[in-house]
Amino acid sequence: MILDNRGLEPPQPMIRTLTALENLKEGEVLTIINDRRPMFLYEQLEELGYQQRTEQQEDGSFKIEIFR
């Protein structure tokens, strides 16, 4: 699943991401694309037992892959 959160004002990207994680099945990956690095999201992911990989894109956005 891919969520494009670009153009949204905080806290919408975080709310959309956490909502999507509720439907993420074991072994699946949620990929989000944000305008900025989601610093507050990382803490939430850790508390919920998720791991992530963050990669800055050429256009300055960030692609974050979230998985267990």
Short mmCIF file of N, CA, C and O in Angstrom, two decimals:
data_model
loop_
_atom_site.label_atom_id
_atom_site.label_comp_id
_atom_site.label_asym_id
_atom_site.label_seq_id
_atom_site.Cartn_x
_atom_site.Cartn_y
_atom_site.Cartn_z
N MET A 1 0.85 -1.17 0.00
CA MET A 1 0.00 0.00 0.00
C MET A 1 0.89 1.24 0.00
O MET A 1 1.90 1.28 0.70
N ILE A 2 0.53 2.23 -0.78
CA ILE A 2 1.29 3.48 -0.86
C ILE A 2 0.35 4.64 -0.51
O ILE A 2 -0.75 4.73 -1.05
N LEU A 3 0.80 5.47 0.41
CA LEU A 3 0.05 6.68 0.80
C LEU A 3 0.88 7.89 0.41
O LEU A 3 2.00 8.05 0.86
N ASP A 4 0.32 8.75 -0.42
CA ASP A 4 1.00 9.98 -0.79
C ASP A 4 0.45 11.10 0.09
O ASP A 4 -0.67 11.57 -0.10
N ASN A 5 1.23 11.50 1.08
CA ASN A 5 0.82 12.53 2.04
C ASN A 5 1.33 13.92 1.68
O ASN A 5 1.18 14.85 2.47
N ARG A 6 1.92 14.07 0.50
CA ARG A 6 2.45 15.38 0.12
C ARG A 6 1.33 16.39 -0.01
O ARG A 6 0.23 16.07 -0.45
N GLY A 7 1.61 17.62 0.42
CA GLY A 7 0.64 18.70 0.32
C GLY A 7 -0.31 18.79 1.50
O GLY A 7 -1.09 19.72 1.58
N LEU A 8 -0.23 17.83 2.42
CA LEU A 8 -1.10 17.85 3.60
C LEU A 8 -0.39 18.54 4.76
O LEU A 8 0.80 18.38 4.95
N GLU A 9 -1.16 19.29 5.54
CA GLU A 9 -0.61 19.97 6.71
C GLU A 9 -0.67 19.03 7.91
O GLU A 9 -1.60 18.25 8.05
N PRO A 10 0.34 19.12 8.79
CA PRO A 10 0.31 18.32 10.02
C PRO A 10 -0.95 18.67 10.82
O PRO A 10 -1.37 19.83 10.80
N PRO A 11 -1.57 17.71 11.46
CA PRO A 11 -1.13 16.34 11.68
C PRO A 11 -1.71 15.34 10.69
O PRO A 11 -1.67 14.13 10.94
N GLN A 12 -2.29 15.80 9.58
CA GLN A 12 -2.95 14.89 8.64
C GLN A 12 -2.08 13.73 8.16
O GLN A 12 -2.55 12.59 8.13
N PRO A 13 -0.80 13.95 7.77
CA PRO A 13 0.01 12.81 7.33
C PRO A 13 0.14 11.73 8.41
O PRO A 13 0.05 10.53 8.11
N MET A 14 0.32 12.15 9.65
CA MET A 14 0.46 11.17 10.73
C MET A 14 -0.86 10.42 10.97
O MET A 14 -0.86 9.20 11.12
N ILE A 15 -1.96 11.14 10.98
CA ILE A 15 -3.26 10.50 11.18
C ILE A 15 -3.55 9.50 10.08
O ILE A 15 -3.97 8.37 10.34
N ARG A 16 -3.32 9.89 8.84
CA ARG A 16 -3.55 8.98 7.70
C ARG A 16 -2.66 7.74 7.80
O ARG A 16 -3.11 6.63 7.53
N THR A 17 -1.42 7.94 8.20
CA THR A 17 -0.48 6.82 8.30
C THR A 17 -0.90 5.86 9.41
O THR A 17 -0.94 4.64 9.19
N LEU A 18 -1.19 6.38 10.59
CA LEU A 18 -1.57 5.51 11.70
C LEU A 18 -2.87 4.77 11.41
O LEU A 18 -3.02 3.60 11.77
N THR A 19 -3.79 5.41 10.71
CA THR A 19 -5.04 4.75 10.31
C THR A 19 -4.75 3.61 9.34
O THR A 19 -5.31 2.51 9.46
N ALA A 20 -3.89 3.85 8.37
CA ALA A 20 -3.55 2.81 7.39
C ALA A 20 -2.85 1.63 8.06
O ALA A 20 -3.03 0.48 7.65
N LEU A 21 -2.06 1.89 9.09
CA LEU A 21 -1.36 0.80 9.78
C LEU A 21 -2.32 -0.15 10.47
O LEU A 21 -2.00 -1.32 10.65
N GLU A 22 -3.50 0.32 10.83
CA GLU A 22 -4.50 -0.55 11.46
C GLU A 22 -4.91 -1.68 10.55
O GLU A 22 -5.33 -2.73 11.01
N ASN A 23 -4.80 -1.49 9.23
CA ASN A 23 -5.19 -2.51 8.25
C ASN A 23 -4.01 -3.27 7.67
O ASN A 23 -4.20 -4.12 6.80
N LEU A 24 -2.79 -2.96 8.13
CA LEU A 24 -1.60 -3.61 7.58
C LEU A 24 -1.47 -5.02 8.14
O LEU A 24 -1.47 -5.22 9.35
N LYS A 25 -1.39 -5.98 7.25
CA LYS A 25 -1.26 -7.39 7.66
C LYS A 25 0.21 -7.75 7.86
O LYS A 25 1.10 -7.09 7.32
N GLU A 26 0.43 -8.80 8.62
CA GLU A 26 1.79 -9.29 8.86
C GLU A 26 2.49 -9.56 7.52
O GLU A 26 1.91 -10.16 6.62
N GLY A 27 3.70 -9.05 7.37
CA GLY A 27 4.47 -9.27 6.15
C GLY A 27 4.25 -8.20 5.08
O GLY A 27 4.99 -8.16 4.10
N GLU A 28 3.24 -7.34 5.25
CA GLU A 28 3.00 -6.27 4.29
C GLU A 28 3.84 -5.05 4.64
O GLU A 28 4.28 -4.89 5.78
N VAL A 29 4.01 -4.19 3.66
CA VAL A 29 4.77 -2.94 3.84
C VAL A 29 3.86 -1.79 3.47
O VAL A 29 3.20 -1.81 2.44
N LEU A 30 3.84 -0.77 4.32
CA LEU A 30 3.15 0.47 4.02
C LEU A 30 4.22 1.48 3.62
O LEU A 30 5.15 1.73 4.36
N THR A 31 4.09 2.04 2.42
CA THR A 31 5.01 3.06 1.95
C THR A 31 4.28 4.39 1.97
O THR A 31 3.19 4.51 1.42
N ILE A 32 4.88 5.37 2.65
CA ILE A 32 4.30 6.71 2.66
C ILE A 32 5.29 7.68 2.03
O ILE A 32 6.50 7.46 2.08
N ILE A 33 4.74 8.72 1.44
CA ILE A 33 5.57 9.77 0.84
C ILE A 33 5.13 11.08 1.50
O ILE A 33 3.96 11.45 1.43
N ASN A 34 6.07 11.72 2.16
CA ASN A 34 5.80 12.96 2.90
C ASN A 34 6.66 14.10 2.38
O ASN A 34 7.75 13.86 1.88
N ASP A 35 6.17 15.32 2.57
CA ASP A 35 6.95 16.51 2.21
C ASP A 35 8.17 16.67 3.11
O ASP A 35 9.18 17.20 2.69
N ARG A 36 8.03 16.25 4.37
CA ARG A 36 9.13 16.41 5.34
C ARG A 36 9.35 15.10 6.09
O ARG A 36 8.49 14.23 6.10
N ARG A 37 10.50 15.01 6.72
CA ARG A 37 10.83 13.84 7.53
C ARG A 37 9.86 13.79 8.72
O ARG A 37 9.75 14.75 9.47
N PRO A 38 9.15 12.66 8.92
CA PRO A 38 8.12 12.58 9.96
C PRO A 38 8.69 12.23 11.34
O PRO A 38 8.50 11.13 11.86
N MET A 39 9.36 13.18 11.96
CA MET A 39 10.08 12.92 13.22
C MET A 39 9.16 12.38 14.32
O MET A 39 9.54 11.46 15.03
N PHE A 40 7.97 12.92 14.48
CA PHE A 40 7.07 12.46 15.54
C PHE A 40 6.49 11.08 15.23
O PHE A 40 6.15 10.33 16.14
N LEU A 41 6.39 10.74 13.96
CA LEU A 41 5.87 9.43 13.58
C LEU A 41 6.83 8.32 14.01
O LEU A 41 6.39 7.25 14.43
N TYR A 42 8.11 8.56 13.94
CA TYR A 42 9.09 7.53 14.29
C TYR A 42 8.89 7.02 15.71
O TYR A 42 8.97 5.83 15.97
N GLU A 43 8.60 7.93 16.65
CA GLU A 43 8.35 7.53 18.04
C GLU A 43 7.12 6.64 18.13
O GLU A 43 7.14 5.63 18.84
N GLN A 44 6.07 7.01 17.43
CA GLN A 44 4.84 6.22 17.43
C GLN A 44 5.09 4.83 16.86
O GLN A 44 4.60 3.84 17.39
N LEU A 45 5.83 4.76 15.76
CA LEU A 45 6.11 3.47 15.14
C LEU A 45 6.87 2.55 16.09
O LEU A 45 6.55 1.36 16.19
N GLU A 46 7.85 3.10 16.76
CA GLU A 46 8.63 2.30 17.70
C GLU A 46 7.74 1.76 18.82
O GLU A 46 7.82 0.59 19.17
N GLU A 47 6.88 2.61 19.36
CA GLU A 47 5.97 2.19 20.43
C GLU A 47 5.02 1.09 19.97
O GLU A 47 4.65 0.21 20.75
N LEU A 48 4.62 1.12 18.69
CA LEU A 48 3.69 0.14 18.15
C LEU A 48 4.39 -1.12 17.62
O LEU A 48 3.73 -2.04 17.16
N GLY A 49 5.72 -1.14 17.68
CA GLY A 49 6.46 -2.32 17.26
C GLY A 49 6.78 -2.40 15.77
O GLY A 49 7.07 -3.47 15.26
N TYR A 50 6.72 -1.26 15.08
CA TYR A 50 7.04 -1.23 13.65
C TYR A 50 8.47 -0.78 13.43
O TYR A 50 9.04 -0.05 14.24
N GLN A 51 9.02 -1.20 12.31
CA GLN A 51 10.33 -0.73 11.85
C GLN A 51 10.08 0.13 10.62
O GLN A 51 9.02 0.05 10.00
N GLN A 52 11.08 0.91 10.26
CA GLN A 52 10.94 1.78 9.09
C GLN A 52 12.28 1.99 8.41
O GLN A 52 13.32 1.84 9.01
N ARG A 53 12.18 2.29 7.12
CA ARG A 53 13.34 2.72 6.32
C ARG A 53 12.94 4.04 5.69
O ARG A 53 11.89 4.13 5.06
N THR A 54 13.77 5.05 5.85
CA THR A 54 13.49 6.37 5.29
C THR A 54 14.53 6.70 4.24
O THR A 54 15.72 6.50 4.45
N GLU A 55 14.04 7.22 3.13
CA GLU A 55 14.92 7.58 2.02
C GLU A 55 14.47 8.93 1.47
O GLU A 55 13.32 9.09 1.08
N GLN A 56 15.39 9.89 1.45
CA GLN A 56 15.06 11.19 0.86
C GLN A 56 15.06 11.07 -0.65
O GLN A 56 15.94 10.44 -1.24
N GLN A 57 14.05 11.65 -1.28
CA GLN A 57 13.89 11.58 -2.73
C GLN A 57 14.54 12.80 -3.39
O GLN A 57 14.81 13.80 -2.74
N GLU A 58 14.76 12.71 -4.68
CA GLU A 58 15.40 13.79 -5.43
C GLU A 58 14.63 15.10 -5.35
O GLU A 58 15.22 16.18 -5.39
N ASP A 59 13.30 15.01 -5.22
CA ASP A 59 12.48 16.23 -5.16
C ASP A 59 12.39 16.83 -3.75
O ASP A 59 11.68 17.79 -3.53
N GLY A 60 13.11 16.23 -2.80
CA GLY A 60 13.13 16.74 -1.43
C GLY A 60 12.12 16.07 -0.51
O GLY A 60 12.14 16.28 0.70
N SER A 61 11.23 15.26 -1.08
CA SER A 61 10.26 14.54 -0.25
C SER A 61 10.95 13.33 0.39
O SER A 61 12.10 13.03 0.11
N PHE A 62 10.21 12.65 1.26
CA PHE A 62 10.75 11.48 1.95
C PHE A 62 9.84 10.28 1.71
O PHE A 62 8.62 10.37 1.84
N LYS A 63 10.46 9.16 1.35
CA LYS A 63 9.74 7.89 1.20
C LYS A 63 10.07 7.05 2.43
O LYS A 63 11.23 6.81 2.73
N ILE A 64 9.01 6.63 3.13
CA ILE A 64 9.20 5.84 4.34
C ILE A 64 8.48 4.52 4.16
O ILE A 64 7.28 4.48 3.87
N GLU A 65 9.21 3.43 4.30
CA GLU A 65 8.63 2.09 4.24
C GLU A 65 8.47 1.60 5.68
O GLU A 65 9.44 1.59 6.44
N ILE A 66 7.26 1.19 6.03
CA ILE A 66 6.94 0.78 7.40
C ILE A 66 6.55 -0.70 7.37
O ILE A 66 5.72 -1.12 6.55
N PHE A 67 7.11 -1.46 8.29
CA PHE A 67 6.88 -2.91 8.34
C PHE A 67 7.13 -3.42 9.74
O PHE A 67 7.67 -2.74 10.58
N ARG A 68 6.73 -4.68 9.97
CA ARG A 68 7.02 -5.33 11.27
C ARG A 68 8.18 -6.27 11.10
O ARG A 68 8.43 -6.80 10.11
#
